[in-house]
Amino acid sequence: MTTTNDQLIAWVDDIARLTRPAKVHWCDGSEAERDQLIAQMLASGELLELNQDTHPNCYLHRSDPTDVARVEHLTYVCTADPADVGPNNHWMAPDEAHQQMDALFDGCMEGRTLYVIPYCMGPIDSPYARSGVQITDSPYVVVNMGLMTRMGRKALARIERGERFVRGLHSVGELDPERRFIMHFPEALTIKSYGSGYGGNALLGKKCHALRIASWQARDEGWLAEHMLIVGVESPEGETHYLACAFPSACGKTNLAMLLPPASHAGWKIWTVGDDIAWLHVDDSGQLRAINPEAGYFGVVPGTNPKTNRNAYDMIRHDAIFTNVAVTEDNQPWWEDKGEGTPALDWQGRPWSPGNGKAAHPNSRFTVSAQQNPAWSPRAEDPRGVPISAIVFGGRRRELAPLVYEAQDWQHGVLVGAGMASETTAAATAKVGVVRRDPMAMKPFCGYNFADYWAHWLQIGERTTTPPKVFHVNWFRQDEDGRYLWPGFGENLRVLRWIIARCAGRIDARDTAIGRLPHPTDLDIAGLDLSAETLESLLAVDTAGWREELGQIGDYLDEFGDRVPDALHEVRARILSRLD
Ligand code: SAT
Ligand code: MN
């Protein structure tokens, strides 16, 4: 296979001249191709077969122990004007960055195969979908891109019809942390990633294209590329509302997206449209709509069990790739809080015994096709996407942020998103558990200056006929002894029901300085082991704490200088005056 697109041929030729591979392979996305790559990786040891009786077609990949998460400190956005990327990104001049990267890529594929992966982000026939081509020397990346995107012939056909495409160049290099960089050139729709084979660093369709480059493209074209799950909530009466929810990495987006209604909620159904990324457009009638650009899930494994996420637990029992989990004596994948089995070898393949620390890496992952999810929404293939009733922001906060509150209006909603904060998780190589500002959960992913991004959000609201309501949730409140106050997981449906009732105009709320909160009687807690006092603290507004929080949000906004839209300062001042 090759292509009729001259630009693509010229680019692949240039890259082959630079990287000097032994062979060039154009990926067609067929099953035969995937089977051949898996056989090849089993032979090389890049993949290990898991127990095929209990886990048919499941494989394990052990990444280099220094290469287990995204590397934000080595991730750059390279634009002509440094002010365009803002203090939220690392910047390098494009010429310098290309020079530095091309020196790394020089001859780096000698003796290896260069794979050309045409892919499409979004339903193949959607006007909202966008194309890309990734060049890589990693067969693991090819197989993962095959699960995570619409990859191969059909994607190439879109490009051959003349669509612009994002060019991603990737090599695992020597996997040396000192020679590892992830560089983005949004003005040229180009990505260069060297020295990592892991997830968000290497599967360029995901964070690099669908968030960093796409957020830039979306600003130019008038849409939004967001770090959001998309979930449909269907009532027993058959009414479905779609919510787009932004939480930082490893804060339960996948669990919420495929939530299993608890026994107390017979007749309710949850439909997963996406678990990580949403592309949002205002349609001709002024309605905000969302597509999921991805076709699979790259989810956190530890903690997945029949109680926390039955759907995910079932979905990863076949045709899944595991990265950095442990294995049992009989070669089944194992991870912390799996709820069954005992590890024999840890994620690095070393014998494990109790007291040896964690057996699976805390950021170990599964890759599966979305269609394996029992809650997969057929609307995920709808070229027009789904209509969005509400935007939900959330974070991991021990204190302060109530279980749920509603913003007063769209502008306030943008401030709520801009002021988001969360305790850090294992998804990035940094200290875990420190509270950091993570606006719209986009801190590691917004490809341009946050101040301009907030202005763009304000404009999107103006273009809708009625902007969706905006909410903030926090499933992670703890008491002084570190016990979670809210049961979470399936029970989060109770909070989603309140959100939907608000969207449908069926109930009122308690107006407070920070936004609208549920009247305690409107939140259905029947059957939960939750005292009236606990519910009260979950729904309390700590005035002194919020004054301090808004002070900190003000300081944070000031880091972005006078590009910050006035509307955000005005809303912040309004809330502060109401708190007094
Ligand atoms: O960036 S990854 O795709 O590796 C996972 C995440 O952080 O959400
Ligand atoms: Mn994510």
PDB file of C-alpha atoms in Angstrom, residues 254-397:
ATOM      1  CA  THR A 254     -13.262   6.196  32.657  1.00  0.00           C
ATOM      2  CA  ASN A 255     -15.259   4.977  35.667  1.00  0.00           C
ATOM      3  CA  LEU A 256     -17.811   7.773  35.341  1.00  0.00           C
ATOM      4  CA  ALA A 257     -18.082   7.335  31.575  1.00  0.00           C
ATOM      5  CA  MET A 258     -19.067   3.672  31.963  1.00  0.00           C
ATOM      6  CA  LEU A 259     -20.778   3.841  35.345  1.00  0.00           C
ATOM      7  CA  LEU A 260     -23.007   0.924  36.232  1.00  0.00           C
ATOM      8  CA  PRO A 261     -26.247   2.124  37.859  1.00  0.00           C
ATOM      9  CA  PRO A 262     -26.536   0.681  41.389  1.00  0.00           C
ATOM     10  CA  ALA A 263     -29.305  -1.798  42.262  1.00  0.00           C
ATOM     11  CA  SER A 264     -31.330   1.072  43.783  1.00  0.00           C
ATOM     12  CA  HIS A 265     -31.534   2.654  40.290  1.00  0.00           C
ATOM     13  CA  ALA A 266     -33.360   0.036  38.260  1.00  0.00           C
ATOM     14  CA  GLY A 267     -34.274   1.304  34.813  1.00  0.00           C
ATOM     15  CA  TRP A 268     -31.451   3.870  34.585  1.00  0.00           C
ATOM     16  CA  LYS A 269     -28.906   3.363  31.808  1.00  0.00           C
ATOM     17  CA  ILE A 270     -25.501   4.871  31.166  1.00  0.00           C
ATOM     18  CA  TRP A 271     -24.077   5.195  27.655  1.00  0.00           C
ATOM     19  CA  THR A 272     -20.384   5.882  27.068  1.00  0.00           C
ATOM     20  CA  VAL A 273     -19.631   8.169  24.144  1.00  0.00           C
ATOM     21  CA  GLY A 274     -16.040   8.871  25.240  1.00  0.00           C
ATOM     22  CA  ASP A 275     -13.837   8.508  28.318  1.00  0.00           C
ATOM     23  CA  ASP A 276     -11.048  11.056  27.833  1.00  0.00           C
ATOM     24  CA  ILE A 277     -11.412  13.595  25.027  1.00  0.00           C
ATOM     25  CA  ALA A 278     -14.315  15.595  23.588  1.00  0.00           C
ATOM     26  CA  TRP A 279     -14.406  17.863  20.558  1.00  0.00           C
ATOM     27  CA  LEU A 280     -17.235  20.366  21.001  1.00  0.00           C
ATOM     28  CA  HIS A 281     -18.918  22.330  18.236  1.00  0.00           C
ATOM     29  CA  VAL A 282     -21.794  24.792  18.164  1.00  0.00           C
ATOM     30  CA  ASP A 283     -24.136  23.576  15.410  1.00  0.00           C
ATOM     31  CA  ASP A 284     -26.208  25.741  13.057  1.00  0.00           C
ATOM     32  CA  SER A 285     -29.088  25.853  15.508  1.00  0.00           C
ATOM     33  CA  GLY A 286     -26.836  27.109  18.331  1.00  0.00           C
ATOM     34  CA  GLN A 287     -26.702  23.775  20.168  1.00  0.00           C
ATOM     35  CA  LEU A 288     -23.385  22.579  21.629  1.00  0.00           C
ATOM     36  CA  ARG A 289     -22.562  19.078  20.312  1.00  0.00           C
ATOM     37  CA  ALA A 290     -19.722  16.668  21.087  1.00  0.00           C
ATOM     38  CA  ILE A 291     -17.852  13.900  19.325  1.00  0.00           C
ATOM     39  CA  ASN A 292     -15.287  11.579  20.828  1.00  0.00           C
ATOM     40  CA  PRO A 293     -12.233  11.736  18.556  1.00  0.00           C
ATOM     41  CA  GLU A 294     -10.972   8.391  19.878  1.00  0.00           C
ATOM     42  CA  ALA A 295     -12.084   4.841  19.103  1.00  0.00           C
ATOM     43  CA  GLY A 296     -10.702   3.069  22.175  1.00  0.00           C
ATOM     44  CA  TYR A 297      -9.727   3.483  25.805  1.00  0.00           C
ATOM     45  CA  PHE A 298      -6.266   3.798  27.329  1.00  0.00           C
ATOM     46  CA  GLY A 299      -7.401   3.450  30.931  1.00  0.00           C
ATOM     47  CA  VAL A 300      -5.791   3.184  34.358  1.00  0.00           C
ATOM     48  CA  VAL A 301      -5.856  -0.476  35.454  1.00  0.00           C
ATOM     49  CA  PRO A 302      -5.301  -0.414  39.257  1.00  0.00           C
ATOM     50  CA  GLY A 303      -8.543  -0.126  41.166  1.00  0.00           C
ATOM     51  CA  THR A 304     -10.612  -1.703  38.371  1.00  0.00           C
ATOM     52  CA  ASN A 305     -12.823  -4.406  39.898  1.00  0.00           C
ATOM     53  CA  PRO A 306     -16.430  -5.562  39.655  1.00  0.00           C
ATOM     54  CA  LYS A 307     -17.477  -3.049  42.332  1.00  0.00           C
ATOM     55  CA  THR A 308     -15.714   0.050  40.986  1.00  0.00           C
ATOM     56  CA  ASN A 309     -16.273  -0.557  37.268  1.00  0.00           C
ATOM     57  CA  ARG A 310     -17.923  -3.831  36.271  1.00  0.00           C
ATOM     58  CA  ASN A 311     -18.087  -2.761  32.625  1.00  0.00           C
ATOM     59  CA  ALA A 312     -14.358  -2.081  32.398  1.00  0.00           C
ATOM     60  CA  TYR A 313     -13.552  -5.224  34.355  1.00  0.00           C
ATOM     61  CA  ASP A 314     -15.514  -7.347  31.852  1.00  0.00           C
ATOM     62  CA  MET A 315     -14.286  -5.437  28.841  1.00  0.00           C
ATOM     63  CA  ILE A 316     -10.596  -6.102  29.583  1.00  0.00           C
ATOM     64  CA  ARG A 317     -10.987  -9.878  29.867  1.00  0.00           C
ATOM     65  CA  HIS A 318     -10.376 -10.322  26.141  1.00  0.00           C
ATOM     66  CA  ASP A 319      -8.685  -8.576  23.206  1.00  0.00           C
ATOM     67  CA  ALA A 320      -6.824  -6.112  25.426  1.00  0.00           C
ATOM     68  CA  ILE A 321      -3.253  -4.907  25.703  1.00  0.00           C
ATOM     69  CA  PHE A 322      -1.985  -4.420  29.240  1.00  0.00           C
ATOM     70  CA  THR A 323       0.993  -2.198  29.954  1.00  0.00           C
ATOM     71  CA  ASN A 324       2.953  -2.541  33.213  1.00  0.00           C
ATOM     72  CA  VAL A 325       0.576  -4.732  35.210  1.00  0.00           C
ATOM     73  CA  ALA A 326       1.733  -7.664  37.360  1.00  0.00           C
ATOM     74  CA  VAL A 327       0.976 -11.327  36.570  1.00  0.00           C
ATOM     75  CA  THR A 328      -0.247 -14.223  38.697  1.00  0.00           C
ATOM     76  CA  GLU A 329       1.314 -17.690  38.913  1.00  0.00           C
ATOM     77  CA  ASP A 330      -0.963 -18.852  36.078  1.00  0.00           C
ATOM     78  CA  ASN A 331      -0.130 -15.812  33.956  1.00  0.00           C
ATOM     79  CA  GLN A 332      -3.291 -13.756  34.416  1.00  0.00           C
ATOM     80  CA  PRO A 333      -2.908  -9.979  34.593  1.00  0.00           C
ATOM     81  CA  TRP A 334      -2.984  -8.668  38.157  1.00  0.00           C
ATOM     82  CA  TRP A 335      -3.200  -5.213  39.735  1.00  0.00           C
ATOM     83  CA  GLU A 336      -3.855  -3.594  43.089  1.00  0.00           C
ATOM     84  CA  ASP A 337      -7.525  -3.747  44.137  1.00  0.00           C
ATOM     85  CA  LYS A 338      -8.364  -6.280  41.473  1.00  0.00           C
ATOM     86  CA  GLY A 339     -10.237  -8.160  44.178  1.00  0.00           C
ATOM     87  CA  GLU A 340      -8.969 -11.612  43.169  1.00  0.00           C
ATOM     88  CA  GLY A 341      -5.734 -13.515  42.639  1.00  0.00           C
ATOM     89  CA  THR A 342      -2.195 -12.850  43.915  1.00  0.00           C
ATOM     90  CA  PRO A 343       0.728 -11.484  41.951  1.00  0.00           C
ATOM     91  CA  ALA A 344       3.721 -13.714  41.251  1.00  0.00           C
ATOM     92  CA  LEU A 345       5.744 -11.247  39.121  1.00  0.00           C
ATOM     93  CA  ASP A 346       5.599  -7.459  39.420  1.00  0.00           C
ATOM     94  CA  TRP A 347       5.261  -4.995  36.528  1.00  0.00           C
ATOM     95  CA  GLN A 348       8.981  -5.256  35.799  1.00  0.00           C
ATOM     96  CA  GLY A 349       8.841  -9.068  35.730  1.00  0.00           C
ATOM     97  CA  ARG A 350      10.579  -9.461  39.099  1.00  0.00           C
ATOM     98  CA  PRO A 351       9.357 -12.077  41.603  1.00  0.00           C
ATOM     99  CA  TRP A 352       6.883 -10.383  43.936  1.00  0.00           C
ATOM    100  CA  SER A 353       6.069 -11.213  47.530  1.00  0.00           C
ATOM    101  CA  PRO A 354       3.979  -9.336  50.121  1.00  0.00           C
ATOM    102  CA  GLY A 355       5.886  -6.334  51.476  1.00  0.00           C
ATOM    103  CA  ASN A 356       7.555  -5.732  48.087  1.00  0.00           C
ATOM    104  CA  GLY A 357       5.499  -2.609  47.379  1.00  0.00           C
ATOM    105  CA  LYS A 358       3.052  -2.283  44.532  1.00  0.00           C
ATOM    106  CA  ALA A 359       3.010  -5.188  42.072  1.00  0.00           C
ATOM    107  CA  ALA A 360       1.369  -3.273  39.203  1.00  0.00           C
ATOM    108  CA  HIS A 361       2.649   0.192  38.328  1.00  0.00           C
ATOM    109  CA  PRO A 362       0.152   2.794  39.691  1.00  0.00           C
ATOM    110  CA  ASN A 363      -0.113   4.198  36.126  1.00  0.00           C
ATOM    111  CA  SER A 364      -0.398   0.779  34.455  1.00  0.00           C
ATOM    112  CA  ARG A 365      -2.891   0.879  31.604  1.00  0.00           C
ATOM    113  CA  PHE A 366      -5.202  -1.177  29.415  1.00  0.00           C
ATOM    114  CA  THR A 367      -5.862  -0.502  25.737  1.00  0.00           C
ATOM    115  CA  VAL A 368      -9.109  -1.805  24.254  1.00  0.00           C
ATOM    116  CA  SER A 369     -11.496  -0.973  21.469  1.00  0.00           C
ATOM    117  CA  ALA A 370     -14.443   1.120  22.712  1.00  0.00           C
ATOM    118  CA  GLN A 371     -16.826  -1.352  21.127  1.00  0.00           C
ATOM    119  CA  GLN A 372     -15.937  -3.885  23.831  1.00  0.00           C
ATOM    120  CA  ASN A 373     -17.530  -1.691  26.461  1.00  0.00           C
ATOM    121  CA  PRO A 374     -20.970  -3.110  27.372  1.00  0.00           C
ATOM    122  CA  ALA A 375     -22.148   0.507  27.867  1.00  0.00           C
ATOM    123  CA  TRP A 376     -20.726   1.759  24.541  1.00  0.00           C
ATOM    124  CA  SER A 377     -23.115   4.256  22.977  1.00  0.00           C
ATOM    125  CA  PRO A 378     -23.992   3.639  19.332  1.00  0.00           C
ATOM    126  CA  ARG A 379     -24.195   7.461  19.150  1.00  0.00           C
ATOM    127  CA  ALA A 380     -20.383   7.426  19.437  1.00  0.00           C
ATOM    128  CA  GLU A 381     -20.420   6.793  15.665  1.00  0.00           C
ATOM    129  CA  ASP A 382     -22.916   9.584  14.934  1.00  0.00           C
ATOM    130  CA  PRO A 383     -21.129  12.012  12.575  1.00  0.00           C
ATOM    131  CA  ARG A 384     -23.071  14.935  14.117  1.00  0.00           C
ATOM    132  CA  GLY A 385     -22.091  13.966  17.665  1.00  0.00           C
ATOM    133  CA  VAL A 386     -24.440  14.221  20.649  1.00  0.00           C
ATOM    134  CA  PRO A 387     -26.145  17.340  22.074  1.00  0.00           C
ATOM    135  CA  ILE A 388     -24.593  18.430  25.376  1.00  0.00           C
ATOM    136  CA  SER A 389     -26.945  19.330  28.254  1.00  0.00           C
ATOM    137  CA  ALA A 390     -24.277  20.194  30.820  1.00  0.00           C
ATOM    138  CA  ILE A 391     -20.560  20.716  31.300  1.00  0.00           C
ATOM    139  CA  VAL A 392     -19.209  19.187  34.517  1.00  0.00           C
ATOM    140  CA  PHE A 393     -15.832  20.125  35.985  1.00  0.00           C
ATOM    141  CA  GLY A 394     -14.258  18.197  38.824  1.00  0.00           C
ATOM    142  CA  GLY A 395     -11.121  17.526  40.733  1.00  0.00           C
ATOM    143  CA  ARG A 396      -9.641  15.512  43.511  1.00  0.00           C
ATOM    144  CA  ARG A 397      -9.986  17.749  46.580  1.00  0.00           C
TER     145      ARG A 397
END
